[in-house]
Amino acid sequence: MAPRDPLRTCPGLARGAGLASGLWLAGALTAAACQAPPWQGPAMDGSLTRVAAQDGPVAAWFEDPTTRYAHAVLGDGIEAGTLAVQTAPAPDCRVARITLPPTEVFEDIAPRLADLDGDGRAEVIAVHSHRDRGARLAVFAVTPDGSALQLAAATPHIGRAHRWLAPVGAADLDGDGAIEIAYVDRPHLARTLRVWRYLPEGTGTGPGQGRLTEVAALEGLTNHRIGEAFISGGLRDCGAGPEIITADATWSRVMATRLEGTTLTTRPLGPWNATTAAAALACRH
């Protein structure tokens, strides 16, 4: 993932509001067609993610930069207050948003788009941090009327302010047909890889809601250093199924980790450096 710009800025945005499930939902339907991509102007630098899709979200980005959460784990102390998605391909430029209350931020580089439930429409994955309870991994989905984003599922908050997690990616990691999401829990402290399985609509507590269930964890792995504006490693599939690429806890080796049932097994690929890590992700190591 490309690093975010430590000097990113964007103009303030007018926001509607309505309280639901502890989150402020702000939805805006733009005109049916637009002259420019809807993220131009409001998107925070480096936060745009795009996917090719015929239906559902095709782009996601962060808006509303704020310094209200004084952690600066990604280097610049600026986090996002709003998550936005373009809900259909151009020239349809409808946008759905969710804006957080003052006690919360999106503490992330860029949102991730992935179809977690197999319905052909992407969900949005982001790190969602609370002033007192720290980070959690959250999944958002477009509301049925297309006007806003709603929380679909989330892991528990880590439980303490200024405690963070670094996402790796989402894929069917064990070949069972369900999608798992991997992240490193407290990559500077606990250095624990965790894998959560997403269960789709009908398994959660309300319409459009699923749930995340932890299936495996393994200590001794990391993917981020304090102050870096990027997350290292990611997912690869070299023909034998997905593997999670990270560093070991001491940043001395590139590690490839595989989910087998409820067990994570890991093996070294070589010494850690940018060249070796890139080669590993490209299946050249």
PDB file of C-alpha atoms in Angstrom:
ATOM      1  CA  MET A   1       0.000   0.000   0.000  1.00  0.00           C
ATOM      2  CA  ALA A   2       1.296   3.418  -0.904  1.00  0.00           C
ATOM      3  CA  PRO A   3       2.323   5.640   1.997  1.00  0.00           C
ATOM      4  CA  ARG A   4       0.076   8.495   2.969  1.00  0.00           C
ATOM      5  CA  ASP A   5       1.350  12.021   2.516  1.00  0.00           C
ATOM      6  CA  PRO A   6       2.358  13.436   5.921  1.00  0.00           C
ATOM      7  CA  LEU A   7       1.345  16.925   4.736  1.00  0.00           C
ATOM      8  CA  ARG A   8      -2.074  15.963   3.366  1.00  0.00           C
ATOM      9  CA  THR A   9      -4.886  18.491   3.715  1.00  0.00           C
ATOM     10  CA  CYS A  10      -8.368  18.926   2.324  1.00  0.00           C
ATOM     11  CA  PRO A  11     -11.138  21.518   2.576  1.00  0.00           C
ATOM     12  CA  GLY A  12     -13.828  21.220   5.209  1.00  0.00           C
ATOM     13  CA  LEU A  13     -17.072  19.537   4.194  1.00  0.00           C
ATOM     14  CA  ALA A  14     -20.685  20.180   5.126  1.00  0.00           C
ATOM     15  CA  ARG A  15     -22.095  17.103   6.825  1.00  0.00           C
ATOM     16  CA  GLY A  16     -25.563  15.891   7.668  1.00  0.00           C
ATOM     17  CA  ALA A  17     -25.963  13.865  10.852  1.00  0.00           C
ATOM     18  CA  GLY A  18     -28.103  11.217  12.476  1.00  0.00           C
ATOM     19  CA  LEU A  19     -27.161   9.099  15.500  1.00  0.00           C
ATOM     20  CA  ALA A  20     -27.256   5.328  15.011  1.00  0.00           C
ATOM     21  CA  SER A  21     -25.378   2.610  16.889  1.00  0.00           C
ATOM     22  CA  GLY A  22     -23.000   5.178  18.381  1.00  0.00           C
ATOM     23  CA  LEU A  23     -21.851   6.426  14.965  1.00  0.00           C
ATOM     24  CA  TRP A  24     -22.856   9.578  13.137  1.00  0.00           C
ATOM     25  CA  LEU A  25     -24.130   8.623   9.690  1.00  0.00           C
ATOM     26  CA  ALA A  26     -23.700  11.254   7.026  1.00  0.00           C
ATOM     27  CA  GLY A  27     -25.064  10.366   3.614  1.00  0.00           C
ATOM     28  CA  ALA A  28     -24.930  12.481   0.504  1.00  0.00           C
ATOM     29  CA  LEU A  29     -26.362  11.559  -2.879  1.00  0.00           C
ATOM     30  CA  THR A  30     -24.645  13.632  -5.500  1.00  0.00           C
ATOM     31  CA  ALA A  31     -26.056  14.328  -8.938  1.00  0.00           C
ATOM     32  CA  ALA A  32     -26.543  11.297 -11.182  1.00  0.00           C
ATOM     33  CA  ALA A  33     -23.569  12.337 -13.292  1.00  0.00           C
ATOM     34  CA  CYS A  34     -20.514  14.374 -12.393  1.00  0.00           C
ATOM     35  CA  GLN A  35     -17.878  16.321 -14.270  1.00  0.00           C
ATOM     36  CA  ALA A  36     -15.003  15.070 -12.105  1.00  0.00           C
ATOM     37  CA  PRO A  37     -14.440  12.061  -9.841  1.00  0.00           C
ATOM     38  CA  PRO A  38     -16.204  12.659  -6.520  1.00  0.00           C
ATOM     39  CA  TRP A  39     -13.029  12.188  -4.492  1.00  0.00           C
ATOM     40  CA  GLN A  40     -11.237  15.066  -6.185  1.00  0.00           C
ATOM     41  CA  GLY A  41     -11.002  17.790  -3.556  1.00  0.00           C
ATOM     42  CA  PRO A  42     -12.391  16.098  -0.454  1.00  0.00           C
ATOM     43  CA  ALA A  43     -10.146  12.991  -0.394  1.00  0.00           C
ATOM     44  CA  MET A  44      -7.168  13.053   1.938  1.00  0.00           C
ATOM     45  CA  ASP A  45      -3.905  12.555   0.066  1.00  0.00           C
ATOM     46  CA  GLY A  46      -2.922   8.916  -0.347  1.00  0.00           C
ATOM     47  CA  SER A  47      -6.251   7.548   0.926  1.00  0.00           C
ATOM     48  CA  LEU A  48      -7.971   6.651  -2.356  1.00  0.00           C
ATOM     49  CA  THR A  49      -8.683   2.972  -3.082  1.00  0.00           C
ATOM     50  CA  ARG A  50     -10.365   1.857  -6.318  1.00  0.00           C
ATOM     51  CA  VAL A  51     -11.673  -1.474  -7.639  1.00  0.00           C
ATOM     52  CA  ALA A  52     -13.261  -2.571 -10.906  1.00  0.00           C
ATOM     53  CA  ALA A  53     -16.902  -3.475 -10.261  1.00  0.00           C
ATOM     54  CA  GLN A  54     -20.231  -3.452 -12.070  1.00  0.00           C
ATOM     55  CA  ASP A  55     -22.261  -2.830  -8.934  1.00  0.00           C
ATOM     56  CA  GLY A  56     -21.655  -1.430  -5.467  1.00  0.00           C
ATOM     57  CA  PRO A  57     -18.694   0.574  -4.163  1.00  0.00           C
ATOM     58  CA  VAL A  58     -15.980   1.220  -6.747  1.00  0.00           C
ATOM     59  CA  ALA A  59     -13.847   3.715  -4.808  1.00  0.00           C
ATOM     60  CA  ALA A  60     -13.277   4.569  -1.147  1.00  0.00           C
ATOM     61  CA  TRP A  61     -11.340   7.333   0.583  1.00  0.00           C
ATOM     62  CA  PHE A  62     -10.961   9.291   3.808  1.00  0.00           C
ATOM     63  CA  GLU A  63     -12.103  12.879   4.370  1.00  0.00           C
ATOM     64  CA  ASP A  64     -12.260  15.398   7.195  1.00  0.00           C
ATOM     65  CA  PRO A  65      -8.648  15.420   8.521  1.00  0.00           C
ATOM     66  CA  THR A  66      -8.322  15.964  12.241  1.00  0.00           C
ATOM     67  CA  THR A  67      -5.666  16.063  14.960  1.00  0.00           C
ATOM     68  CA  ARG A  68      -8.113  15.234  17.763  1.00  0.00           C
ATOM     69  CA  TYR A  69      -6.512  11.819  18.435  1.00  0.00           C
ATOM     70  CA  ALA A  70      -2.952  12.526  19.566  1.00  0.00           C
ATOM     71  CA  HIS A  71      -1.264   9.250  18.704  1.00  0.00           C
ATOM     72  CA  ALA A  72       0.655   9.850  15.446  1.00  0.00           C
ATOM     73  CA  VAL A  73       1.494   6.174  15.032  1.00  0.00           C
ATOM     74  CA  LEU A  74       1.610   6.763  11.253  1.00  0.00           C
ATOM     75  CA  GLY A  75       3.930   9.714  11.626  1.00  0.00           C
ATOM     76  CA  ASP A  76       1.910  12.885  11.137  1.00  0.00           C
ATOM     77  CA  GLY A  77      -0.744  13.057  13.876  1.00  0.00           C
ATOM     78  CA  ILE A  78      -3.488  13.630  11.296  1.00  0.00           C
ATOM     79  CA  GLU A  79      -6.327  11.110  11.143  1.00  0.00           C
ATOM     80  CA  ALA A  80      -9.668  11.014   9.333  1.00  0.00           C
ATOM     81  CA  GLY A  81     -13.117  11.833  10.626  1.00  0.00           C
ATOM     82  CA  THR A  82     -15.096  10.608   7.609  1.00  0.00           C
ATOM     83  CA  LEU A  83     -15.117   7.547   5.358  1.00  0.00           C
ATOM     84  CA  ALA A  84     -16.650   7.935   1.884  1.00  0.00           C
ATOM     85  CA  VAL A  85     -17.392   5.594  -1.021  1.00  0.00           C
ATOM     86  CA  GLN A  86     -18.499   6.078  -4.598  1.00  0.00           C
ATOM     87  CA  THR A  87     -21.387   3.629  -4.784  1.00  0.00           C
ATOM     88  CA  ALA A  88     -21.492   2.958  -8.551  1.00  0.00           C
ATOM     89  CA  PRO A  89     -19.188   3.320 -11.575  1.00  0.00           C
ATOM     90  CA  ALA A  90     -18.917   6.582 -13.504  1.00  0.00           C
ATOM     91  CA  PRO A  91     -20.759   8.476 -14.794  1.00  0.00           C
ATOM     92  CA  ASP A  92     -22.920   7.720 -11.736  1.00  0.00           C
ATOM     93  CA  CYS A  93     -21.159   9.638  -8.958  1.00  0.00           C
ATOM     94  CA  ARG A  94     -23.339   8.939  -5.939  1.00  0.00           C
ATOM     95  CA  VAL A  95     -21.368   9.040  -2.686  1.00  0.00           C
ATOM     96  CA  ALA A  96     -22.180   7.478   0.687  1.00  0.00           C
ATOM     97  CA  ARG A  97     -20.409   8.626   3.847  1.00  0.00           C
ATOM     98  CA  ILE A  98     -20.094   7.871   7.526  1.00  0.00           C
ATOM     99  CA  THR A  99     -18.750  10.560   9.857  1.00  0.00           C
ATOM    100  CA  LEU A 100     -17.486   9.643  13.309  1.00  0.00           C
ATOM    101  CA  PRO A 101     -18.245  11.466  16.576  1.00  0.00           C
ATOM    102  CA  PRO A 102     -15.489  13.590  18.173  1.00  0.00           C
ATOM    103  CA  THR A 103     -14.240  10.705  20.340  1.00  0.00           C
ATOM    104  CA  GLU A 104     -13.329   8.554  17.321  1.00  0.00           C
ATOM    105  CA  VAL A 105     -11.168   8.587  14.174  1.00  0.00           C
ATOM    106  CA  PHE A 106     -10.172   6.410  11.265  1.00  0.00           C
ATOM    107  CA  GLU A 107      -6.521   5.727  12.155  1.00  0.00           C
ATOM    108  CA  ASP A 108      -5.460   4.244   8.859  1.00  0.00           C
ATOM    109  CA  ILE A 109      -3.617   4.838   5.590  1.00  0.00           C
ATOM    110  CA  ALA A 110      -6.469   4.051   3.203  1.00  0.00           C
ATOM    111  CA  PRO A 111      -9.715   2.069   3.340  1.00  0.00           C
ATOM    112  CA  ARG A 112      -9.768  -1.382   1.753  1.00  0.00           C
ATOM    113  CA  LEU A 113     -12.507  -2.604  -0.613  1.00  0.00           C
ATOM    114  CA  ALA A 114     -13.315  -6.331  -0.601  1.00  0.00           C
ATOM    115  CA  ASP A 115     -16.411  -8.423  -1.268  1.00  0.00           C
ATOM    116  CA  LEU A 116     -16.587 -10.226   2.058  1.00  0.00           C
ATOM    117  CA  ASP A 117     -19.977 -11.921   1.657  1.00  0.00           C
ATOM    118  CA  GLY A 118     -19.906 -12.971  -2.002  1.00  0.00           C
ATOM    119  CA  ASP A 119     -22.816 -10.794  -3.146  1.00  0.00           C
ATOM    120  CA  GLY A 120     -20.761  -8.961  -5.781  1.00  0.00           C
ATOM    121  CA  ARG A 121     -20.708  -5.697  -3.802  1.00  0.00           C
ATOM    122  CA  ALA A 122     -17.639  -4.614  -1.888  1.00  0.00           C
ATOM    123  CA  GLU A 123     -17.555  -3.917   1.819  1.00  0.00           C
ATOM    124  CA  VAL A 124     -15.119  -1.383   3.276  1.00  0.00           C
ATOM    125  CA  ILE A 125     -12.457  -2.331   5.848  1.00  0.00           C
ATOM    126  CA  ALA A 126     -10.756   0.319   8.008  1.00  0.00           C
ATOM    127  CA  VAL A 127      -9.026   0.834  11.346  1.00  0.00           C
ATOM    128  CA  HIS A 128     -11.454   2.615  13.664  1.00  0.00           C
ATOM    129  CA  SER A 129      -9.968   4.062  16.867  1.00  0.00           C
ATOM    130  CA  HIS A 130     -11.648   5.370  20.006  1.00  0.00           C
ATOM    131  CA  ARG A 131     -10.156   8.042  22.259  1.00  0.00           C
ATOM    132  CA  ASP A 132     -10.271   5.785  25.347  1.00  0.00           C
ATOM    133  CA  ARG A 133     -10.465   2.239  23.956  1.00  0.00           C
ATOM    134  CA  GLY A 134      -7.895   2.258  21.159  1.00  0.00           C
ATOM    135  CA  ALA A 135      -8.212   0.625  17.758  1.00  0.00           C
ATOM    136  CA  ARG A 136     -10.444  -2.037  16.297  1.00  0.00           C
ATOM    137  CA  LEU A 137     -10.905  -3.437  12.804  1.00  0.00           C
ATOM    138  CA  ALA A 138     -14.261  -2.383  11.366  1.00  0.00           C
ATOM    139  CA  VAL A 139     -16.268  -3.407   8.303  1.00  0.00           C
ATOM    140  CA  PHE A 140     -18.715  -0.927   6.751  1.00  0.00           C
ATOM    141  CA  ALA A 141     -21.423  -1.491   4.139  1.00  0.00           C
ATOM    142  CA  VAL A 142     -23.645   0.790   2.095  1.00  0.00           C
ATOM    143  CA  THR A 143     -27.156   1.122   3.533  1.00  0.00           C
ATOM    144  CA  PRO A 144     -29.996  -0.437   1.506  1.00  0.00           C
ATOM    145  CA  ASP A 145     -31.101   2.946   0.152  1.00  0.00           C
ATOM    146  CA  GLY A 146     -27.522   3.774  -0.891  1.00  0.00           C
ATOM    147  CA  SER A 147     -27.423   7.030   1.030  1.00  0.00           C
ATOM    148  CA  ALA A 148     -24.890   6.245   3.774  1.00  0.00           C
ATOM    149  CA  LEU A 149     -22.436   3.765   5.210  1.00  0.00           C
ATOM    150  CA  GLN A 150     -23.247   1.681   8.252  1.00  0.00           C
ATOM    151  CA  LEU A 151     -21.141  -0.461  10.553  1.00  0.00           C
ATOM    152  CA  ALA A 152     -21.543  -4.091   9.448  1.00  0.00           C
ATOM    153  CA  ALA A 153     -19.130  -5.815  11.849  1.00  0.00           C
ATOM    154  CA  ALA A 154     -16.131  -5.069  14.044  1.00  0.00           C
ATOM    155  CA  THR A 155     -13.595  -6.694  16.296  1.00  0.00           C
ATOM    156  CA  PRO A 156     -13.466  -5.545  19.929  1.00  0.00           C
ATOM    157  CA  HIS A 157     -11.403  -2.445  20.624  1.00  0.00           C
ATOM    158  CA  ILE A 158      -7.930  -3.318  21.923  1.00  0.00           C
ATOM    159  CA  GLY A 159      -9.060  -1.727  25.165  1.00  0.00           C
ATOM    160  CA  ARG A 160      -6.678   1.154  25.826  1.00  0.00           C
ATOM    161  CA  ALA A 161      -5.968   4.513  24.206  1.00  0.00           C
ATOM    162  CA  HIS A 162      -3.078   4.701  21.729  1.00  0.00           C
ATOM    163  CA  ARG A 163      -3.101   0.983  21.013  1.00  0.00           C
ATOM    164  CA  TRP A 164      -3.263   0.207  17.301  1.00  0.00           C
ATOM    165  CA  LEU A 165      -3.486  -2.597  14.767  1.00  0.00           C
ATOM    166  CA  ALA A 166      -2.052  -2.831  11.243  1.00  0.00           C
ATOM    167  CA  PRO A 167      -4.206  -4.587   8.602  1.00  0.00           C
ATOM    168  CA  VAL A 168      -2.679  -7.140   6.236  1.00  0.00           C
ATOM    169  CA  GLY A 169      -5.580  -7.942   3.899  1.00  0.00           C
ATOM    170  CA  ALA A 170      -8.684 -10.018   3.226  1.00  0.00           C
ATOM    171  CA  ALA A 171      -8.965 -13.351   1.381  1.00  0.00           C
ATOM    172  CA  ASP A 172     -10.237 -16.898   1.765  1.00  0.00           C
ATOM    173  CA  LEU A 173      -7.126 -17.899   3.654  1.00  0.00           C
ATOM    174  CA  ASP A 174      -8.047 -21.528   4.351  1.00  0.00           C
ATOM    175  CA  GLY A 175     -10.072 -22.460   1.260  1.00  0.00           C
ATOM    176  CA  ASP A 176     -13.396 -22.975   3.054  1.00  0.00           C
ATOM    177  CA  GLY A 177     -15.307 -20.399   0.985  1.00  0.00           C
ATOM    178  CA  ALA A 178     -15.508 -17.749   3.723  1.00  0.00           C
ATOM    179  CA  ILE A 179     -13.354 -14.615   3.729  1.00  0.00           C
ATOM    180  CA  GLU A 180     -10.862 -13.980   6.500  1.00  0.00           C
ATOM    181  CA  ILE A 181      -9.279 -10.662   7.450  1.00  0.00           C
ATOM    182  CA  ALA A 182      -5.750 -10.611   8.865  1.00  0.00           C
ATOM    183  CA  TYR A 183      -4.055  -7.897  10.895  1.00  0.00           C
ATOM    184  CA  VAL A 184      -1.174  -7.495  13.330  1.00  0.00           C
ATOM    185  CA  ASP A 185      -2.374  -6.596  16.802  1.00  0.00           C
ATOM    186  CA  ARG A 186      -0.138  -3.891  18.340  1.00  0.00           C
ATOM    187  CA  PRO A 187       2.726  -4.356  15.846  1.00  0.00           C
ATOM    188  CA  HIS A 188       5.114  -2.440  18.136  1.00  0.00           C
ATOM    189  CA  LEU A 189       4.143  -4.196  21.378  1.00  0.00           C
ATOM    190  CA  ALA A 190       2.199  -7.480  21.212  1.00  0.00           C
ATOM    191  CA  ARG A 191       3.352  -8.299  17.648  1.00  0.00           C
ATOM    192  CA  THR A 192       0.546 -10.818  17.258  1.00  0.00           C
ATOM    193  CA  LEU A 193      -0.958 -11.827  13.914  1.00  0.00           C
ATOM    194  CA  ARG A 194      -4.713 -12.321  14.216  1.00  0.00           C
ATOM    195  CA  VAL A 195      -7.130 -13.770  11.676  1.00  0.00           C
ATOM    196  CA  TRP A 196     -10.875 -13.114  11.821  1.00  0.00           C
ATOM    197  CA  ARG A 197     -13.559 -14.732   9.650  1.00  0.00           C
ATOM    198  CA  TYR A 198     -16.346 -12.549   8.272  1.00  0.00           C
ATOM    199  CA  LEU A 199     -19.815 -14.085   8.455  1.00  0.00           C
ATOM    200  CA  PRO A 200     -22.357 -12.305   6.251  1.00  0.00           C
ATOM    201  CA  GLU A 201     -25.724 -10.622   6.664  1.00  0.00           C
ATOM    202  CA  GLY A 202     -28.157 -12.506   8.855  1.00  0.00           C
ATOM    203  CA  THR A 203     -25.495 -13.569  11.352  1.00  0.00           C
ATOM    204  CA  GLY A 204     -25.213 -10.178  13.048  1.00  0.00           C
ATOM    205  CA  THR A 205     -27.536  -8.105  15.194  1.00  0.00           C
ATOM    206  CA  GLY A 206     -29.475  -6.156  12.568  1.00  0.00           C
ATOM    207  CA  PRO A 207     -30.234  -5.618   8.875  1.00  0.00           C
ATOM    208  CA  GLY A 208     -27.115  -5.496   6.747  1.00  0.00           C
ATOM    209  CA  GLN A 209     -24.929  -6.614   9.613  1.00  0.00           C
ATOM    210  CA  GLY A 210     -22.587  -9.576   9.801  1.00  0.00           C
ATOM    211  CA  ARG A 211     -20.028 -10.519  12.414  1.00  0.00           C
ATOM    212  CA  LEU A 212     -16.324 -11.172  12.769  1.00  0.00           C
ATOM    213  CA  THR A 213     -15.110 -14.293  14.582  1.00  0.00           C
ATOM    214  CA  GLU A 214     -11.462 -14.800  15.515  1.00  0.00           C
ATOM    215  CA  VAL A 215     -10.147 -18.105  14.184  1.00  0.00           C
ATOM    216  CA  ALA A 216      -6.389 -18.012  14.816  1.00  0.00           C
ATOM    217  CA  ALA A 217      -3.549 -15.984  16.340  1.00  0.00           C
ATOM    218  CA  LEU A 218       0.243 -16.237  16.299  1.00  0.00           C
ATOM    219  CA  GLU A 219       2.792 -14.192  18.245  1.00  0.00           C
ATOM    220  CA  GLY A 220       6.172 -13.046  16.977  1.00  0.00           C
ATOM    221  CA  LEU A 221       5.177 -11.250  13.754  1.00  0.00           C
ATOM    222  CA  THR A 222       4.930  -7.579  12.792  1.00  0.00           C
ATOM    223  CA  ASN A 223       4.325  -5.306   9.801  1.00  0.00           C
ATOM    224  CA  HIS A 224       4.817  -1.733  11.014  1.00  0.00           C
ATOM    225  CA  ARG A 225       7.342   0.474  12.796  1.00  0.00           C
ATOM    226  CA  ILE A 226       6.228   3.507  14.804  1.00  0.00           C
ATOM    227  CA  GLY A 227       6.136   6.627  12.643  1.00  0.00           C
ATOM    228  CA  GLU A 228       6.182   4.889   9.268  1.00  0.00           C
ATOM    229  CA  ALA A 229       3.496   6.158   6.883  1.00  0.00           C
ATOM    230  CA  PHE A 230       3.055   2.715   5.329  1.00  0.00           C
ATOM    231  CA  ILE A 231       2.303  -0.867   6.351  1.00  0.00           C
ATOM    232  CA  SER A 232       4.781  -3.527   5.236  1.00  0.00           C
ATOM    233  CA  GLY A 233       3.970  -6.911   3.729  1.00  0.00           C
ATOM    234  CA  GLY A 234       0.560  -8.105   2.597  1.00  0.00           C
ATOM    235  CA  LEU A 235      -1.053 -11.158   1.009  1.00  0.00           C
ATOM    236  CA  ARG A 236       0.235 -13.289  -1.832  1.00  0.00           C
ATOM    237  CA  ASP A 237      -0.887 -16.442  -3.671  1.00  0.00           C
ATOM    238  CA  CYS A 238       1.873 -18.198  -5.563  1.00  0.00           C
ATOM    239  CA  GLY A 239      -0.390 -21.028  -6.721  1.00  0.00           C
ATOM    240  CA  ALA A 240      -0.756 -23.028  -3.527  1.00  0.00           C
ATOM    241  CA  GLY A 241      -3.191 -20.773  -1.703  1.00  0.00           C
ATOM    242  CA  PRO A 242      -2.897 -17.422   0.106  1.00  0.00           C
ATOM    243  CA  GLU A 243      -0.009 -16.618   2.408  1.00  0.00           C
ATOM    244  CA  ILE A 244       0.467 -13.695   4.782  1.00  0.00           C
ATOM    245  CA  ILE A 245       3.779 -11.855   4.339  1.00  0.00           C
ATOM    246  CA  THR A 246       5.161  -9.990   7.374  1.00  0.00           C
ATOM    247  CA  ALA A 247       8.407  -9.491   9.241  1.00  0.00           C
ATOM    248  CA  ASP A 248       9.342 -11.459  12.310  1.00  0.00           C
ATOM    249  CA  ALA A 249       9.196  -9.609  15.630  1.00  0.00           C
ATOM    250  CA  THR A 250      12.800  -8.375  15.347  1.00  0.00           C
ATOM    251  CA  TRP A 251      12.580  -7.262  11.713  1.00  0.00           C
ATOM    252  CA  SER A 252      15.356  -9.705  10.811  1.00  0.00           C
ATOM    253  CA  ARG A 253      13.443 -12.087   8.519  1.00  0.00           C
ATOM    254  CA  VAL A 254      10.637 -12.075   5.950  1.00  0.00           C
ATOM    255  CA  MET A 255       7.967 -14.532   7.113  1.00  0.00           C
ATOM    256  CA  ALA A 256       5.279 -16.359   5.136  1.00  0.00           C
ATOM    257  CA  THR A 257       2.337 -17.520   7.243  1.00  0.00           C
ATOM    258  CA  ARG A 258      -0.480 -19.828   6.206  1.00  0.00           C
ATOM    259  CA  LEU A 259      -3.845 -20.560   7.854  1.00  0.00           C
ATOM    260  CA  GLU A 260      -4.576 -24.282   8.192  1.00  0.00           C
ATOM    261  CA  GLY A 261      -7.839 -24.911  10.012  1.00  0.00           C
ATOM    262  CA  THR A 262      -7.468 -22.906  13.204  1.00  0.00           C
ATOM    263  CA  THR A 263      -3.666 -22.947  13.160  1.00  0.00           C
ATOM    264  CA  LEU A 264      -1.221 -20.429  11.710  1.00  0.00           C
ATOM    265  CA  THR A 265       2.062 -21.922  10.520  1.00  0.00           C
ATOM    266  CA  THR A 266       4.959 -19.695   9.527  1.00  0.00           C
ATOM    267  CA  ARG A 267       8.307 -20.061   7.767  1.00  0.00           C
ATOM    268  CA  PRO A 268      11.177 -17.684   6.950  1.00  0.00           C
ATOM    269  CA  LEU A 269      11.821 -16.650   3.356  1.00  0.00           C
ATOM    270  CA  GLY A 270      15.048 -14.722   3.853  1.00  0.00           C
ATOM    271  CA  PRO A 271      16.539 -11.688   5.583  1.00  0.00           C
ATOM    272  CA  TRP A 272      14.221  -8.692   5.981  1.00  0.00           C
ATOM    273  CA  ASN A 273      14.834  -5.795   3.638  1.00  0.00           C
ATOM    274  CA  ALA A 274      12.684  -3.909   1.157  1.00  0.00           C
ATOM    275  CA  THR A 275      13.996  -5.903  -1.818  1.00  0.00           C
ATOM    276  CA  THR A 276      13.367  -9.300  -0.231  1.00  0.00           C
ATOM    277  CA  ALA A 277       9.928  -8.287   1.005  1.00  0.00           C
ATOM    278  CA  ALA A 278       8.893  -7.049  -2.452  1.00  0.00           C
ATOM    279  CA  ALA A 279      10.233 -10.226  -4.047  1.00  0.00           C
ATOM    280  CA  ALA A 280       8.256 -12.328  -1.591  1.00  0.00           C
ATOM    281  CA  LEU A 281       5.011 -10.518  -2.385  1.00  0.00           C
ATOM    282  CA  ALA A 282       5.709 -10.993  -6.097  1.00  0.00           C
ATOM    283  CA  CYS A 283       6.320 -14.735  -5.608  1.00  0.00           C
ATOM    284  CA  ARG A 284       9.977 -14.383  -6.552  1.00  0.00           C
ATOM    285  CA  HIS A 285      11.245 -15.574  -3.186  1.00  0.00           C
TER     286      HIS A 285
END
